[in-house]
C-alpha positions as protocol buffer text, in pm:
chain_id: "A"
residue {
  index: 1
  type: MET
  ca { x: -29 y: -11 z: -8 }
}
residue {
  index: 2
  type: SER
  ca { x: 314 y: 224 z: 82 }
}
residue {
  index: 3
  type: GLN
  ca { x: 336 y: 243 z: -366 }
}
residue {
  index: 4
  type: TYR
  ca { x: 25 y: 451 z: -356 }
}
residue {
  index: 5
  type: LEU
  ca { x: 86 y: 666 z: -14 }
}
residue {
  index: 6
  type: PRO
  ca { x: 409 y: 732 z: 143 }
}
residue {
  index: 7
  type: ASN
  ca { x: 266 y: 856 z: 425 }
}
residue {
  index: 8
  type: THR
  ca { x: 54 y: 567 z: 548 }
}
residue {
  index: 9
  type: VAL
  ca { x: 97 y: 429 z: 889 }
}
residue {
  index: 10
  type: SER
  ca { x: -149 y: 171 z: 898 }
}
residue {
  index: 11
  type: LEU
  ca { x: -426 y: 54 z: 707 }
}
residue {
  index: 12
  type: ALA
  ca { x: -668 y: -200 z: 829 }
}
residue {
  index: 13
  type: CYS
  ca { x: -1016 y: -338 z: 814 }
}
residue {
  index: 14
  type: VAL
  ca { x: -1213 y: -277 z: 1130 }
}
residue {
  index: 15
  type: GLU
  ca { x: -1546 y: -442 z: 1083 }
}
residue {
  index: 16
  type: VAL
  ca { x: -1708 y: -664 z: 802 }
}
residue {
  index: 17
  type: THR
  ca { x: -2062 y: -516 z: 736 }
}
residue {
  index: 18
  type: GLY
  ca { x: -2154 y: -753 z: 418 }
}
residue {
  index: 19
  type: SER
  ca { x: -2207 y: -1095 z: 339 }
}
residue {
  index: 20
  type: GLU
  ca { x: -2019 y: -1340 z: 131 }
}
residue {
  index: 21
  type: PRO
  ca { x: -2075 y: -1287 z: -221 }
}
residue {
  index: 22
  type: ILE
  ca { x: -2189 y: -1667 z: -248 }
}
residue {
  index: 23
  type: SER
  ca { x: -2436 y: -1822 z: 3 }
}
residue {
  index: 24
  type: LEU
  ca { x: -2410 y: -2142 z: 142 }
}
residue {
  index: 25
  type: ASP
  ca { x: -2727 y: -2264 z: 3 }
}
residue {
  index: 26
  type: ASP
  ca { x: -2603 y: -2152 z: -374 }
}
residue {
  index: 27
  type: ALA
  ca { x: -2263 y: -2292 z: -343 }
}
residue {
  index: 28
  type: LYS
  ca { x: -2402 y: -2643 z: -186 }
}
residue {
  index: 29
  type: LEU
  ca { x: -2646 y: -2610 z: -493 }
}
residue {
  index: 30
  type: TYR
  ca { x: -2322 y: -2516 z: -746 }
}
residue {
  index: 31
  type: LEU
  ca { x: -2139 y: -2851 z: -553 }
}
residue {
  index: 32
  type: ARG
  ca { x: -2443 y: -3068 z: -589 }
}
residue {
  index: 33
  type: VAL
  ca { x: -2385 y: -3135 z: -212 }
}
residue {
  index: 34
  type: ASP
  ca { x: -2729 y: -3264 z: -46 }
}
residue {
  index: 35
  type: THR
  ca { x: -2638 y: -3296 z: 320 }
}
residue {
  index: 36
  type: ASP
  ca { x: -2534 y: -3035 z: 590 }
}
residue {
  index: 37
  type: ALA
  ca { x: -2217 y: -3255 z: 697 }
}
residue {
  index: 38
  type: ASP
  ca { x: -1978 y: -3056 z: 502 }
}
residue {
  index: 39
  type: ASP
  ca { x: -2150 y: -2702 z: 582 }
}
residue {
  index: 40
  type: ASP
  ca { x: -1885 y: -2581 z: 798 }
}
residue {
  index: 41
  type: LEU
  ca { x: -1599 y: -2721 z: 531 }
}
residue {
  index: 42
  type: ILE
  ca { x: -1767 y: -2518 z: 209 }
}
residue {
  index: 43
  type: THR
  ca { x: -1814 y: -2205 z: 441 }
}
residue {
  index: 44
  type: MET
  ca { x: -1446 y: -2194 z: 484 }
}
residue {
  index: 45
  type: MET
  ca { x: -1416 y: -2251 z: 123 }
}
residue {
  index: 46
  type: ILE
  ca { x: -1633 y: -1976 z: 27 }
}
residue {
  index: 47
  type: SER
  ca { x: -1397 y: -1733 z: 267 }
}
residue {
  index: 48
  type: ALA
  ca { x: -1096 y: -1884 z: 88 }
}
residue {
  index: 49
  type: ALA
  ca { x: -1234 y: -1831 z: -268 }
}
residue {
  index: 50
  type: ARG
  ca { x: -1351 y: -1477 z: -185 }
}
residue {
  index: 51
  type: ALA
  ca { x: -979 y: -1369 z: -4 }
}
residue {
  index: 52
  type: GLU
  ca { x: -789 y: -1524 z: -282 }
}
residue {
  index: 53
  type: ALA
  ca { x: -1031 y: -1303 z: -536 }
}
residue {
  index: 54
  type: GLU
  ca { x: -953 y: -1003 z: -337 }
}
residue {
  index: 55
  type: GLY
  ca { x: -557 y: -1080 z: -354 }
}
residue {
  index: 56
  type: LYS
  ca { x: -544 y: -1156 z: -729 }
}
residue {
  index: 57
  type: THR
  ca { x: -746 y: -831 z: -817 }
}
residue {
  index: 58
  type: ARG
  ca { x: -636 y: -620 z: -506 }
}
residue {
  index: 59
  type: ARG
  ca { x: -1014 y: -521 z: -408 }
}
residue {
  index: 60
  type: VAL
  ca { x: -1182 y: -556 z: -132 }
}
residue {
  index: 61
  type: ILE
  ca { x: -1508 y: -748 z: -223 }
}
residue {
  index: 62
  type: ARG
  ca { x: -1709 y: -799 z: 111 }
}
residue {
  index: 63
  type: GLN
  ca { x: -1846 y: -445 z: 242 }
}
residue {
  index: 64
  type: SER
  ca { x: -1638 y: -349 z: 525 }
}
residue {
  index: 65
  type: THR
  ca { x: -1548 y: -65 z: 745 }
}
residue {
  index: 66
  type: TRP
  ca { x: -1179 y: 50 z: 707 }
}
residue {
  index: 67
  type: GLN
  ca { x: -901 y: 312 z: 906 }
}
residue {
  index: 68
  type: TRP
  ca { x: -671 y: 436 z: 701 }
}
residue {
  index: 69
  type: VAL
  ca { x: -388 y: 654 z: 931 }
}
residue {
  index: 70
  type: SER
  ca { x: -182 y: 845 z: 758 }
}
residue {
  index: 71
  type: SER
  ca { x: 125 y: 1086 z: 904 }
}
residue {
  index: 72
  type: GLU
  ca { x: -19 y: 1373 z: 684 }
}
residue {
  index: 73
  type: ILE
  ca { x: -266 y: 1410 z: 419 }
}
residue {
  index: 74
  type: VAL
  ca { x: -139 y: 1588 z: 90 }
}
residue {
  index: 75
  type: VAL
  ca { x: -301 y: 1732 z: -184 }
}
residue {
  index: 76
  type: PRO
  ca { x: -459 y: 1532 z: -343 }
}
residue {
  index: 77
  type: SER
  ca { x: -444 y: 1167 z: -172 }
}
residue {
  index: 78
  type: GLN
  ca { x: -547 y: 816 z: -313 }
}
residue {
  index: 79
  type: VAL
  ca { x: -757 y: 599 z: -71 }
}
residue {
  index: 80
  type: PRO
  ca { x: -546 y: 302 z: -91 }
}
residue {
  index: 81
  type: VAL
  ca { x: -833 y: 70 z: -70 }
}
residue {
  index: 82
  type: THR
  ca { x: -1075 y: 8 z: -345 }
}
residue {
  index: 83
  type: PRO
  ca { x: -1355 y: 9 z: -400 }
}
residue {
  index: 84
  type: CYS
  ca { x: -1398 y: 333 z: -139 }
}
residue {
  index: 85
  type: SER
  ca { x: -1784 y: 457 z: -175 }
}
residue {
  index: 86
  type: ALA
  ca { x: -1756 y: 686 z: 178 }
}
residue {
  index: 87
  type: CYS
  ca { x: -1520 y: 854 z: 395 }
}
residue {
  index: 88
  type: THR
  ca { x: -1722 y: 854 z: 708 }
}
residue {
  index: 89
  type: SER
  ca { x: -1521 y: 1044 z: 966 }
}
residue {
  index: 90
  type: VAL
  ca { x: -1163 y: 1203 z: 934 }
}
residue {
  index: 91
  type: VAL
  ca { x: -1011 y: 1273 z: 1265 }
}
residue {
  index: 92
  type: VAL
  ca { x: -648 y: 1476 z: 1287 }
}
residue {
  index: 93
  type: ASP
  ca { x: -450 y: 1460 z: 1610 }
}
residue {
  index: 94
  type: GLY
  ca { x: -747 y: 1340 z: 1813 }
}
residue {
  index: 95
  type: ALA
  ca { x: -1005 y: 1576 z: 1689 }
}
residue {
  index: 96
  type: GLU
  ca { x: -1304 y: 1525 z: 1418 }
}
residue {
  index: 97
  type: VAL
  ca { x: -1247 y: 1732 z: 1085 }
}
residue {
  index: 98
  type: ASP
  ca { x: -1561 y: 1906 z: 957 }
}
residue {
  index: 99
  type: PRO
  ca { x: -1650 y: 1770 z: 625 }
}
residue {
  index: 100
  type: ALA
  ca { x: -1670 y: 2112 z: 486 }
}
residue {
  index: 101
  type: LEU
  ca { x: -1277 y: 2104 z: 518 }
}
residue {
  index: 102
  type: TYR
  ca { x: -1194 y: 1834 z: 266 }
}
residue {
  index: 103
  type: GLU
  ca { x: -1372 y: 1700 z: -80 }
}
residue {
  index: 104
  type: PHE
  ca { x: -1408 y: 1307 z: -102 }
}
residue {
  index: 105
  type: THR
  ca { x: -1431 y: 1145 z: -431 }
}
residue {
  index: 106
  type: SER
  ca { x: -1556 y: 768 z: -421 }
}
residue {
  index: 107
  type: GLY
  ca { x: -1369 y: 521 z: -669 }
}
residue {
  index: 108
  type: GLY
  ca { x: -1326 y: 182 z: -778 }
}
residue {
  index: 109
  type: ILE
  ca { x: -1702 y: 67 z: -864 }
}
residue {
  index: 110
  type: ALA
  ca { x: -1666 y: 294 z: -1163 }
}
residue {
  index: 111
  type: VAL
  ca { x: -1408 y: 518 z: -1290 }
}
residue {
  index: 112
  type: PRO
  ca { x: -1202 y: 647 z: -1112 }
}
residue {
  index: 113
  type: LEU
  ca { x: -1018 y: 372 z: -997 }
}
residue {
  index: 114
  type: PHE
  ca { x: -945 y: 491 z: -688 }
}
residue {
  index: 115
  type: ALA
  ca { x: -1135 y: 725 z: -397 }
}
residue {
  index: 116
  type: THR
  ca { x: -969 y: 1033 z: -329 }
}
residue {
  index: 117
  type: ILE
  ca { x: -959 y: 1328 z: -62 }
}
residue {
  index: 118
  type: VAL
  ca { x: -854 y: 1665 z: -110 }
}
residue {
  index: 119
  type: PRO
  ca { x: -798 y: 1851 z: 191 }
}
residue {
  index: 120
  type: LEU
  ca { x: -885 y: 2234 z: 148 }
}
residue {
  index: 121
  type: LEU
  ca { x: -730 y: 2531 z: 269 }
}
residue {
  index: 122
  type: ASP
  ca { x: -818 y: 2523 z: 635 }
}
residue {
  index: 123
  type: PHE
  ca { x: -768 y: 2169 z: 688 }
}
residue {
  index: 124
  type: PRO
  ca { x: -517 y: 2062 z: 999 }
}
residue {
  index: 125
  type: LYS
  ca { x: -200 y: 1946 z: 963 }
}
residue {
  index: 126
  type: GLY
  ca { x: -104 y: 1653 z: 1180 }
}
residue {
  index: 127
  type: GLN
  ca { x: -171 y: 1255 z: 1197 }
}
residue {
  index: 128
  type: THR
  ca { x: -473 y: 1183 z: 1024 }
}
residue {
  index: 129
  type: VAL
  ca { x: -735 y: 887 z: 1058 }
}
residue {
  index: 130
  type: LEU
  ca { x: -994 y: 820 z: 800 }
}
residue {
  index: 131
  type: THR
  ca { x: -1257 y: 612 z: 841 }
}
residue {
  index: 132
  type: LEU
  ca { x: -1374 y: 452 z: 499 }
}
residue {
  index: 133
  type: SER
  ca { x: -1658 y: 250 z: 361 }
}
residue {
  index: 134
  type: CYS
  ca { x: -1469 y: 19 z: 120 }
}
residue {
  index: 135
  type: GLY
  ca { x: -1620 y: -302 z: -67 }
}
residue {
  index: 136
  type: TYR
  ca { x: -1931 y: -404 z: -269 }
}
residue {
  index: 137
  type: ALA
  ca { x: -2262 y: -389 z: -160 }
}
residue {
  index: 138
  type: ASP
  ca { x: -2454 y: -715 z: -106 }
}
residue {
  index: 139
  type: GLY
  ca { x: -2551 y: -837 z: -456 }
}
residue {
  index: 140
  type: ALA
  ca { x: -2340 y: -610 z: -616 }
}
residue {
  index: 141
  type: VAL
  ca { x: -2029 y: -788 z: -672 }
}
residue {
  index: 142
  type: PRO
  ca { x: -1947 y: -843 z: -1034 }
}
residue {
  index: 143
  type: VAL
  ca { x: -2086 y: -1131 z: -1201 }
}
residue {
  index: 144
  type: ASP
  ca { x: -1740 y: -1257 z: -1341 }
}
residue {
  index: 145
  type: MET
  ca { x: -1576 y: -1240 z: -1007 }
}
residue {
  index: 146
  type: VAL
  ca { x: -1875 y: -1411 z: -834 }
}
residue {
  index: 147
  type: LYS
  ca { x: -1832 y: -1677 z: -1122 }
}
residue {
  index: 148
  type: TRP
  ca { x: -1454 y: -1707 z: -1044 }
}
residue {
  index: 149
  type: MET
  ca { x: -1517 y: -1771 z: -692 }
}
residue {
  index: 150
  type: PHE
  ca { x: -1739 y: -2032 z: -781 }
}
residue {
  index: 151
  type: THR
  ca { x: -1518 y: -2213 z: -990 }
}
residue {
  index: 152
  type: ARG
  ca { x: -1244 y: -2207 z: -714 }
}
residue {
  index: 153
  type: LEU
  ca { x: -1498 y: -2310 z: -479 }
}
residue {
  index: 154
  type: GLY
  ca { x: -1546 y: -2630 z: -706 }
}
residue {
  index: 155
  type: ASP
  ca { x: -1162 y: -2677 z: -750 }
}
residue {
  index: 156
  type: PHE
  ca { x: -1124 y: -2613 z: -352 }
}
residue {
  index: 157
  type: TYR
  ca { x: -1403 y: -2882 z: -284 }
}
residue {
  index: 158
  type: GLU
  ca { x: -1354 y: -3152 z: -564 }
}
residue {
  index: 159
  type: GLN
  ca { x: -978 y: -3162 z: -483 }
}
residue {
  index: 160
  type: ARG
  ca { x: -1000 y: -3100 z: -94 }
}
residue {
  index: 161
  type: GLU
  ca { x: -789 y: -3414 z: -25 }
}
residue {
  index: 162
  type: SER
  ca { x: -482 y: -3359 z: -245 }
}
residue {
  index: 163
  type: TYR
  ca { x: -402 y: -3028 z: -45 }
}
residue {
  index: 164
  type: VAL
  ca { x: -80 y: -3113 z: 111 }
}
residue {
  index: 165
  type: SER
  ca { x: 108 y: -2851 z: 304 }
}
residue {
  index: 166
  type: GLY
  ca { x: 3 y: -2558 z: 96 }
}
residue {
  index: 167
  type: SER
  ca { x: 57 y: -2711 z: -229 }
}
residue {
  index: 168
  type: ASN
  ca { x: -220 y: -2891 z: -413 }
}
residue {
  index: 169
  type: PHE
  ca { x: -88 y: -3181 z: -677 }
}
residue {
  index: 170
  type: PHE
  ca { x: -348 y: -3118 z: -906 }
}
residue {
  index: 171
  type: GLU
  ca { x: -317 y: -2696 z: -936 }
}
residue {
  index: 172
  type: PHE
  ca { x: -272 y: -2593 z: -1260 }
}
residue {
  index: 173
  type: SER
  ca { x: -89 y: -2252 z: -1365 }
}
residue {
  index: 174
  type: ARG
  ca { x: -306 y: -1937 z: -1466 }
}
residue {
  index: 175
  type: ASN
  ca { x: -632 y: -2071 z: -1706 }
}
residue {
  index: 176
  type: PHE
  ca { x: -893 y: -1954 z: -1882 }
}
residue {
  index: 177
  type: VAL
  ca { x: -1110 y: -1900 z: -1561 }
}
residue {
  index: 178
  type: ASP
  ca { x: -861 y: -1649 z: -1404 }
}
residue {
  index: 179
  type: ALA
  ca { x: -950 y: -1421 z: -1710 }
}
residue {
  index: 180
  type: LEU
  ca { x: -1274 y: -1346 z: -1559 }
}
residue {
  index: 181
  type: LEU
  ca { x: -1080 y: -1185 z: -1282 }
}
residue {
  index: 182
  type: ASP
  ca { x: -893 y: -958 z: -1544 }
}
residue {
  index: 183
  type: PRO
  ca { x: -1097 y: -683 z: -1612 }
}
residue {
  index: 184
  type: TYR
  ca { x: -1089 y: -616 z: -1222 }
}
residue {
  index: 185
  type: LEU
  ca { x: -713 y: -650 z: -1175 }
}
residue {
  index: 186
  type: ILE
  ca { x: -537 y: -341 z: -1013 }
}
residue {
  index: 187
  type: PRO
  ca { x: -179 y: -338 z: -1169 }
}
residue {
  index: 188
  type: ASP
  ca { x: 158 y: -262 z: -987 }
}
residue {
  index: 189
  type: CYS
  ca { x: 238 y: 92 z: -963 }
}
């Protein structure tokens, strides 16, 4: 993240408010599972598929609240989490900042790719903590991402016994299914 903002002190998800993009019922239907015996395993695999998609695309998929601590906000600053729909609070050196002292532009769902915050003339200097609403709303995750997660979930479930110490004997290199994520990849800067 520091490649985007050299003043970043920390960046962390503080609360997940959205649900997984694939429900347990939809996953079981896709996997053709009729029993409840593997529910915990399938739920874990849904989370793993979503986390892998987030890692590959560098996007937050589930709606969540993030805190970004910066030693100082410079004009303009890209928010290092995408998609980012709202800045719910800005605190500088422990004091809440009036929203009239900065401009926030959301990003990541459409253009622009990254949200930005622009401190205006009287914006205070100091360590800044921004609270941000990030990720896709429930039901709004791009269809291609969800298709990729279903496919990955199927791989996890069908090959669950072939995973040994973090490697899979049947794992292939990048394939056509990975191309579903291509439109959502955030390139290295």
